[in-house]
Amino acid sequence: MAGLSGAARARSASPGSPPALDGSFLFSPLGGLMGAQAVLGLLVWSLIAATTYHLHAAYGWVMFVSLFFWILTLLFFVTYLLQLHEKFYMIPWPLVLMIYNAVATVLYITAFVTCAAAVQPTSWRQWDYNRRAAASFFACVTMITYGVSTFFSFRTWKGLGSNAATSQVTDHA
């Protein structure tokens, strides 16, 4: 959004116009973190899916959390990439994103702990052990990225880190 004039921004956000691709979003902290979350979440659920997870109830929870948040992260990623969040301006997107990231962080903590506790090094299937251990590692890294996203989302929601030129000033006179 930083390089668009007011008219171009209004044109891209008007209700009748087609979605516009925001290339600068990919290089923003939010875009980078969402991309990392999508890749890491994909690794978690694909590593669990490649094992006999259906025989162990603990991995069902890990599979649910990782797949659920992977799909939602992709939806948010596409929403911001195509600037659809500007078309639905009545939704408080910074607040929604902060709550989403906070919930994802908490549930990924439970998924990571569950996955790590369920890995048994005495497994007779070495390939199952390696994939489950790798899934546990990537669940931890994914949890950290959601935590960092929660921090940045909170700062965006509260308006911290903005300067005088970009903040909204209200006149109380």
mmCIF file of C-alpha atoms in Angstrom, residues 5-133:
data_model
loop_
_atom_site.group_PDB
_atom_site.id
_atom_site.type_symbol
_atom_site.label_atom_id
_atom_site.label_comp_id
_atom_site.label_asym_id
_atom_site.label_seq_id
_atom_site.Cartn_x
_atom_site.Cartn_y
_atom_site.Cartn_z
ATOM 1 C CA SER A 5 -1.700 7.304 -4.554
ATOM 2 C CA GLY A 6 -5.036 8.098 -2.930
ATOM 3 C CA ALA A 7 -6.899 7.629 -6.228
ATOM 4 C CA ALA A 8 -5.209 4.302 -6.950
ATOM 5 C CA ARG A 9 -5.925 3.133 -3.402
ATOM 6 C CA ALA A 10 -9.593 4.137 -3.725
ATOM 7 C CA ARG A 11 -9.824 2.404 -7.095
ATOM 8 C CA SER A 12 -8.360 -0.846 -5.737
ATOM 9 C CA ALA A 13 -10.704 -0.774 -2.747
ATOM 10 C CA SER A 14 -13.911 0.176 -4.549
ATOM 11 C CA PRO A 15 -16.650 -2.454 -4.305
ATOM 12 C CA GLY A 16 -17.048 -3.006 -8.048
ATOM 13 C CA SER A 17 -13.379 -3.281 -9.003
ATOM 14 C CA PRO A 18 -11.604 -6.609 -9.354
ATOM 15 C CA PRO A 19 -9.123 -7.564 -6.627
ATOM 16 C CA ALA A 20 -5.680 -6.023 -7.095
ATOM 17 C CA LEU A 21 -2.505 -7.924 -6.285
ATOM 18 C CA ASP A 22 -0.442 -6.224 -3.577
ATOM 19 C CA GLY A 23 3.165 -7.208 -4.265
ATOM 20 C CA SER A 24 4.517 -5.147 -1.381
ATOM 21 C CA PHE A 25 2.525 -7.302 1.044
ATOM 22 C CA LEU A 26 4.827 -10.251 0.319
ATOM 23 C CA PHE A 27 7.815 -8.277 1.637
ATOM 24 C CA SER A 28 6.064 -6.841 4.688
ATOM 25 C CA PRO A 29 6.536 -8.446 8.125
ATOM 26 C CA LEU A 30 2.912 -9.618 8.090
ATOM 27 C CA GLY A 31 3.253 -11.164 4.640
ATOM 28 C CA GLY A 32 6.576 -12.808 5.442
ATOM 29 C CA LEU A 33 5.260 -14.289 8.668
ATOM 30 C CA MET A 34 2.076 -15.553 7.012
ATOM 31 C CA GLY A 35 4.132 -17.157 4.252
ATOM 32 C CA ALA A 36 6.394 -18.809 6.834
ATOM 33 C CA GLN A 37 3.355 -20.011 8.793
ATOM 34 C CA ALA A 38 1.853 -21.528 5.655
ATOM 35 C CA VAL A 39 5.068 -23.386 4.775
ATOM 36 C CA LEU A 40 5.767 -24.534 8.338
ATOM 37 C CA GLY A 41 2.150 -25.561 8.943
ATOM 38 C CA LEU A 42 2.242 -27.564 5.717
ATOM 39 C CA LEU A 43 5.359 -29.334 6.965
ATOM 40 C CA VAL A 44 3.733 -30.171 10.295
ATOM 41 C CA TRP A 45 0.561 -31.701 8.938
ATOM 42 C CA SER A 46 2.237 -33.460 6.022
ATOM 43 C CA LEU A 47 4.830 -35.064 8.314
ATOM 44 C CA ILE A 48 2.098 -36.250 10.673
ATOM 45 C CA ALA A 49 -0.068 -37.439 7.772
ATOM 46 C CA ALA A 50 2.854 -39.534 6.482
ATOM 47 C CA THR A 51 2.847 -41.612 9.683
ATOM 48 C CA THR A 52 0.345 -43.971 11.247
ATOM 49 C CA TYR A 53 -1.166 -41.077 13.184
ATOM 50 C CA HIS A 54 -4.630 -42.647 13.220
ATOM 51 C CA LEU A 55 -3.340 -45.275 15.677
ATOM 52 C CA HIS A 56 -2.425 -42.602 18.236
ATOM 53 C CA ALA A 57 -5.091 -40.195 19.504
ATOM 54 C CA ALA A 58 -2.542 -37.505 20.395
ATOM 55 C CA TYR A 59 -1.555 -37.050 16.769
ATOM 56 C CA GLY A 60 -5.178 -36.506 15.790
ATOM 57 C CA TRP A 61 -5.131 -33.266 17.789
ATOM 58 C CA VAL A 62 -1.850 -32.180 16.214
ATOM 59 C CA MET A 63 -3.261 -32.958 12.779
ATOM 60 C CA PHE A 64 -6.433 -30.969 13.479
ATOM 61 C CA VAL A 65 -4.610 -27.887 14.792
ATOM 62 C CA SER A 66 -2.015 -27.820 12.038
ATOM 63 C CA LEU A 67 -4.465 -28.409 9.189
ATOM 64 C CA PHE A 68 -7.095 -26.017 10.547
ATOM 65 C CA PHE A 69 -4.669 -23.125 11.007
ATOM 66 C CA TRP A 70 -2.893 -23.886 7.737
ATOM 67 C CA ILE A 71 -6.176 -23.442 5.847
ATOM 68 C CA LEU A 72 -7.108 -20.283 7.765
ATOM 69 C CA THR A 73 -3.638 -18.821 7.286
ATOM 70 C CA LEU A 74 -3.903 -19.395 3.540
ATOM 71 C CA LEU A 75 -7.294 -17.646 3.539
ATOM 72 C CA PHE A 76 -5.902 -14.639 5.435
ATOM 73 C CA PHE A 77 -2.840 -14.608 3.176
ATOM 74 C CA VAL A 78 -4.965 -14.486 0.016
ATOM 75 C CA THR A 79 -7.258 -11.894 1.603
ATOM 76 C CA TYR A 80 -4.347 -9.541 2.280
ATOM 77 C CA LEU A 81 -2.502 -10.356 -0.948
ATOM 78 C CA LEU A 82 -5.540 -9.478 -3.064
ATOM 79 C CA GLN A 83 -6.361 -6.477 -0.836
ATOM 80 C CA LEU A 84 -9.788 -7.902 -0.060
ATOM 81 C CA HIS A 85 -9.487 -6.611 3.497
ATOM 82 C CA GLU A 86 -9.902 -3.104 2.062
ATOM 83 C CA LYS A 87 -13.136 -4.041 0.344
ATOM 84 C CA PHE A 88 -14.569 -5.206 3.668
ATOM 85 C CA TYR A 89 -13.494 -2.122 5.593
ATOM 86 C CA MET A 90 -16.253 -2.537 8.185
ATOM 87 C CA ILE A 91 -14.421 -5.543 9.670
ATOM 88 C CA PRO A 92 -11.770 -4.534 12.232
ATOM 89 C CA TRP A 93 -8.986 -6.480 10.496
ATOM 90 C CA PRO A 94 -6.155 -5.638 12.924
ATOM 91 C CA LEU A 95 -8.265 -6.895 15.841
ATOM 92 C CA VAL A 96 -9.393 -10.008 13.948
ATOM 93 C CA LEU A 97 -5.820 -10.811 12.980
ATOM 94 C CA MET A 98 -4.548 -10.277 16.520
ATOM 95 C CA ILE A 99 -7.202 -12.600 17.998
ATOM 96 C CA TYR A 100 -6.559 -15.180 15.281
ATOM 97 C CA ASN A 101 -2.799 -15.161 15.899
ATOM 98 C CA ALA A 102 -3.247 -15.338 19.678
ATOM 99 C CA VAL A 103 -5.604 -18.321 19.424
ATOM 100 C CA ALA A 104 -3.290 -20.006 16.916
ATOM 101 C CA THR A 105 -0.341 -19.493 19.262
ATOM 102 C CA VAL A 106 -2.144 -21.043 22.226
ATOM 103 C CA LEU A 107 -3.442 -24.012 20.257
ATOM 104 C CA TYR A 108 -0.064 -24.569 18.606
ATOM 105 C CA ILE A 109 1.482 -24.639 22.096
ATOM 106 C CA THR A 110 -0.857 -27.520 22.957
ATOM 107 C CA ALA A 111 -0.157 -29.216 19.626
ATOM 108 C CA PHE A 112 3.605 -28.892 20.068
ATOM 109 C CA VAL A 113 3.544 -30.239 23.621
ATOM 110 C CA THR A 114 1.245 -33.090 22.586
ATOM 111 C CA CYS A 115 3.388 -33.979 19.592
ATOM 112 C CA ALA A 116 6.646 -33.786 21.526
ATOM 113 C CA ALA A 117 5.281 -35.880 24.397
ATOM 114 C CA ALA A 118 3.935 -38.547 22.037
ATOM 115 C CA VAL A 119 7.233 -39.092 20.207
ATOM 116 C CA GLN A 120 8.701 -42.334 21.498
ATOM 117 C CA PRO A 121 12.382 -42.923 20.719
ATOM 118 C CA THR A 122 11.967 -46.678 21.188
ATOM 119 C CA SER A 123 9.608 -46.924 18.242
ATOM 120 C CA TRP A 124 10.186 -49.983 16.103
ATOM 121 C CA ARG A 125 9.467 -47.942 12.998
ATOM 122 C CA GLN A 126 12.386 -45.595 12.571
ATOM 123 C CA TRP A 127 10.708 -43.653 9.771
ATOM 124 C CA ASP A 128 7.697 -42.929 12.008
ATOM 125 C CA TYR A 129 9.978 -41.663 14.760
ATOM 126 C CA ASN A 130 11.909 -39.354 12.433
ATOM 127 C CA ARG A 131 8.765 -37.848 10.919
ATOM 128 C CA ARG A 132 7.087 -37.374 14.291
ATOM 129 C CA ALA A 133 10.204 -35.781 15.771
#
